[in-house]
Amino acid sequence: MRPLATAEAAVQIAEDEWYRISTGDIIPDALDRDMRSHGTFDLFQGDVFVDTGTTARNVDITIEEWGTEPPLQVDTGGFAEVVESSVSFEAARLRVLSASGLQALALDLEGGTGMYRLRLYSRYLDTRRQWHLLRLWPAVTAPEWIYQLDDDGQPIERPDRTATETFEVKMTTDQVGIVRAEVRKMALMEIEEGDVDDIVEDCDRVCDAIDSLPRTAQEVRVALTARQWKVTLAVLEHHGNLAPDPGSESMRYLHDLIVSAVGNHLPPGRVYGL
């Protein structure tokens, strides 16, 4: 599996601390951009601004276009950050521009115009120089994601959420209320922490499933995927490991109820410590 096309360039950042990926036909004028973004990617005026930090003054850039999603890990490793976002290209060409508006790199996109996923790997070569690998491929719109890195500076694969088979657990409406409240609370906490455990999406789907249940029934059957049940159990277990409170016993009972019903379907791998 190889990229469809590649291009390389070196960009001088000077004091600007960013470079621009142009997505349209017209090369924009130089931009006096004093505002700072709160992340590596900042979408502005239809283009992508890549924040290089305050120390880097030169960035070596490699662009790769792929026909489908490329492998996540790269042979070199040692990355400081791996982040990806969705970008719409109005022109079938990617251009990298310096803050002065000068074009440093151009790559004609074999996939044409449309929505792409853009993944950035950044690695420090020294305190004043970085290497950026930018991989892009046609893909539907998805939220921005910052990958966790392992001890070798390689990005960690996100969990497989493609399984759609659901498993039912019979609960009372009070028990369903406990699950929803705890899962929602955990999701909010993880969002504040940066979702380092990659469970917010699962928590959202659990809440959606519960919200679709009939509100008048005394007992309901909650249907979730195996991973969603594992996240739910991890949330309940996390609460049970905290200092005892009046709700801990109810949560431990609910935890055991779920395990007895779907425990043999739980997927392998760690989910929030479980």
XYZ file of C-alpha atoms in Angstrom:
274
model
C 0.000 0.000 0.000
C 1.617 3.212 -1.191
C 0.596 6.869 -1.544
C -0.771 8.077 -4.860
C 1.478 11.139 -4.862
C 4.004 12.893 -2.647
C 5.656 16.305 -2.386
C 8.247 17.834 -0.068
C 9.297 21.319 0.928
C 11.017 23.303 3.667
C 9.169 26.272 5.134
C 10.675 29.111 7.122
C 8.345 30.027 9.957
C 10.263 32.946 11.491
C 8.175 34.558 14.225
C 4.818 33.666 12.657
C 4.538 30.225 14.300
C 2.289 28.809 11.579
C 1.961 27.898 7.931
C -1.144 27.740 5.775
C -2.654 24.916 3.719
C -4.712 26.506 0.959
C -7.786 24.568 -0.220
C -9.026 26.800 -3.065
C -8.060 27.964 -6.526
C -6.836 31.420 -5.523
C -3.671 31.874 -3.534
C -4.688 34.234 -0.712
C -2.861 37.407 0.148
C -0.460 37.555 3.063
C -2.370 37.524 6.306
C -1.497 39.456 9.431
C -2.793 36.785 11.760
C -2.239 37.754 15.366
C -4.894 35.490 16.841
C -3.743 32.190 18.314
C -5.522 28.894 17.870
C -6.159 26.463 20.698
C -4.756 23.469 18.851
C -2.477 22.369 16.046
C -5.123 22.746 13.329
C -7.151 25.922 12.953
C -9.718 26.217 10.147
C -9.942 29.850 9.020
C -11.222 31.418 5.801
C -11.678 27.903 4.374
C -7.997 27.040 4.797
C -6.044 25.093 7.399
C -3.525 26.886 9.598
C -0.955 24.596 11.203
C 0.453 25.848 14.498
C 4.172 25.056 14.809
C 4.707 26.385 18.347
C 6.900 29.163 19.598
C 10.363 27.602 19.156
C 10.359 26.140 15.636
C 11.726 28.409 12.927
C 11.978 25.868 10.106
C 9.674 22.999 9.196
C 10.455 20.223 6.724
C 7.114 19.121 5.250
C 6.233 15.909 3.437
C 2.755 15.629 1.865
C 1.271 12.268 0.872
C -2.048 11.702 -0.904
C -3.586 8.270 -0.379
C -6.535 6.652 -2.138
C -7.835 5.167 1.134
C -6.952 5.585 4.804
C -3.217 4.873 5.192
C -1.606 2.883 8.011
C -1.611 4.805 11.257
C 1.928 4.000 12.355
C 5.013 5.283 10.533
C 8.422 3.586 10.542
C 10.286 6.587 11.954
C 8.249 7.030 15.163
C 9.334 9.435 17.872
C 6.461 11.822 17.235
C 5.490 14.664 19.533
C 1.911 14.776 18.202
C -0.391 13.034 15.761
C -3.641 14.830 15.013
C -6.210 14.615 12.229
C -9.148 16.640 11.008
C -11.601 16.808 8.099
C -10.907 19.370 5.372
C -12.917 20.306 2.285
C -10.899 21.071 -0.864
C -12.627 23.329 -3.383
C -9.721 22.864 -5.791
C -7.984 19.597 -6.704
C -4.704 20.975 -5.417
C -3.110 21.343 -2.024
C -0.801 24.325 -1.534
C 1.395 25.109 1.443
C 1.927 28.830 1.985
C 4.133 30.754 4.357
C 2.722 33.631 6.398
C 3.952 36.020 3.718
C 1.722 34.284 1.170
C 4.591 32.681 -0.754
C 3.889 29.188 -2.036
C 6.326 26.592 -0.691
C 4.683 23.445 -2.016
C 1.893 22.319 -4.337
C 0.405 18.868 -4.864
C -2.290 18.077 -7.439
C -4.888 15.805 -5.840
C -5.690 12.719 -7.884
C -8.863 12.300 -5.840
C -10.171 15.638 -7.103
C -12.174 18.085 -5.025
C -14.254 17.192 -1.985
C -13.877 16.165 1.628
C -10.590 14.709 2.844
C -9.187 13.517 6.130
C -5.901 15.232 6.960
C -3.511 13.604 9.441
C -0.427 15.399 10.740
C 2.584 13.689 12.303
C 4.987 16.178 13.918
C 8.466 15.391 15.183
C 11.184 17.686 16.538
C 14.514 17.431 14.709
C 16.040 19.901 17.169
C 14.745 22.775 19.267
C 14.279 25.027 16.235
C 13.370 22.568 13.492
C 10.455 20.181 13.008
C 9.460 17.534 10.483
C 5.787 17.339 9.524
C 4.293 14.418 7.631
C 0.839 15.258 6.270
C -1.231 12.386 4.943
C -4.636 12.973 3.347
C -7.260 10.714 1.784
C -10.931 11.028 0.710
C -13.194 10.490 3.720
C -16.493 11.594 5.192
C -16.516 14.386 7.760
C -15.514 13.328 11.273
C -14.537 15.202 14.449
C -10.940 16.252 14.970
C -8.912 13.715 16.906
C -5.575 13.855 18.764
C -4.053 10.385 19.026
C -2.532 8.982 22.160
C 1.149 8.070 21.720
C 2.934 4.991 23.024
C 6.400 4.929 24.617
C 8.010 4.938 21.155
C 6.130 8.046 20.070
C 3.835 6.064 17.765
C 0.095 6.801 17.596
C -2.202 4.257 19.217
C -5.001 2.794 17.091
C -8.510 3.860 18.062
C -10.861 1.070 19.185
C -12.854 -0.867 16.617
C -16.420 0.444 16.700
C -17.596 -1.224 13.505
C -19.462 -4.057 15.274
C -23.189 -3.338 15.219
C -24.569 -6.468 16.915
C -26.352 -5.516 20.128
C -27.002 -7.423 23.341
C -29.936 -6.747 25.635
C -30.022 -6.331 29.402
C -33.334 -6.045 31.236
C -33.371 -3.133 33.719
C -35.758 -1.076 35.759
C -36.232 2.563 34.838
C -34.311 3.552 37.987
C -31.350 1.420 36.929
C -31.442 2.919 33.433
C -31.406 6.371 35.023
C -28.304 5.442 37.024
C -26.497 4.225 33.905
C -27.322 7.358 31.926
C -26.325 9.733 34.730
C -22.990 8.005 35.375
C -22.093 7.606 31.710
C -22.928 11.254 30.988
C -20.908 12.393 33.991
C -17.911 10.334 32.845
C -18.163 11.712 29.303
C -18.065 15.300 30.561
C -15.070 14.517 32.742
C -13.236 12.836 29.873
C -13.914 15.793 27.573
C -12.233 18.075 30.109
C -9.271 15.684 30.305
C -8.964 15.422 26.522
C -10.708 12.023 26.192
C -7.383 10.251 26.678
C -9.238 6.958 27.174
C -11.221 7.389 23.918
C -14.617 6.618 25.453
C -16.649 9.802 24.906
C -18.048 8.588 21.579
C -19.145 5.345 23.248
C -20.709 7.245 26.163
C -22.661 9.405 23.723
C -24.014 6.320 21.936
C -25.047 4.743 25.252
C -26.981 7.888 26.175
C -28.597 7.990 22.721
C -29.758 4.379 23.105
C -31.218 5.072 26.545
C -32.924 8.276 25.394
C -34.734 6.293 22.656
C -36.360 3.935 25.181
C -40.058 4.311 26.098
C -40.460 6.565 29.119
C -43.646 4.974 30.505
C -42.446 1.387 30.979
C -41.412 0.176 34.438
C -38.872 -2.217 32.941
C -37.024 -1.914 29.654
C -34.510 -3.863 27.616
C -31.387 -1.838 26.933
C -29.611 -2.891 23.711
C -25.956 -1.887 23.312
C -22.953 -3.179 21.405
C -20.358 -5.245 23.241
C -17.946 -2.310 23.440
C -20.654 0.028 24.713
C -21.484 -2.456 27.477
C -17.805 -2.708 28.363
C -17.545 1.089 28.636
C -20.703 1.135 30.777
C -19.234 -1.490 33.111
C -15.951 0.409 33.327
C -17.819 3.578 34.314
C -19.786 1.772 37.021
C -16.659 0.034 38.279
C -14.809 3.336 38.422
C -17.535 4.803 40.625
C -17.538 1.695 42.832
C -13.784 2.078 43.427
C -14.253 5.583 44.774
C -15.023 6.346 48.418
C -18.258 4.552 49.461
C -21.444 6.606 49.147
C -25.184 5.799 49.290
C -25.263 4.958 45.571
C -22.253 2.644 45.475
C -24.160 -0.482 46.481
C -26.785 0.096 43.774
C -24.056 0.545 41.182
C -22.244 -2.623 42.234
C -25.520 -4.551 41.959
C -26.151 -3.026 38.514
C -22.574 -3.838 37.471
C -23.049 -7.503 38.447
C -26.429 -7.612 36.678
C -24.843 -6.491 33.401
C -21.911 -8.898 33.756
C -24.266 -11.840 34.319
C -26.227 -10.932 31.189
C -23.521 -9.971 28.674
C -20.193 -10.744 30.343
C -19.319 -13.467 27.821
C -19.720 -10.995 24.928
C -17.288 -8.322 26.165
C -14.434 -7.546 23.752
C -10.783 -7.891 24.761
C -8.591 -4.893 25.472
C -8.520 -2.137 28.065
C -11.399 0.300 28.476
C -10.889 2.889 31.183
C -8.977 0.469 33.360
C -11.300 -2.507 32.806
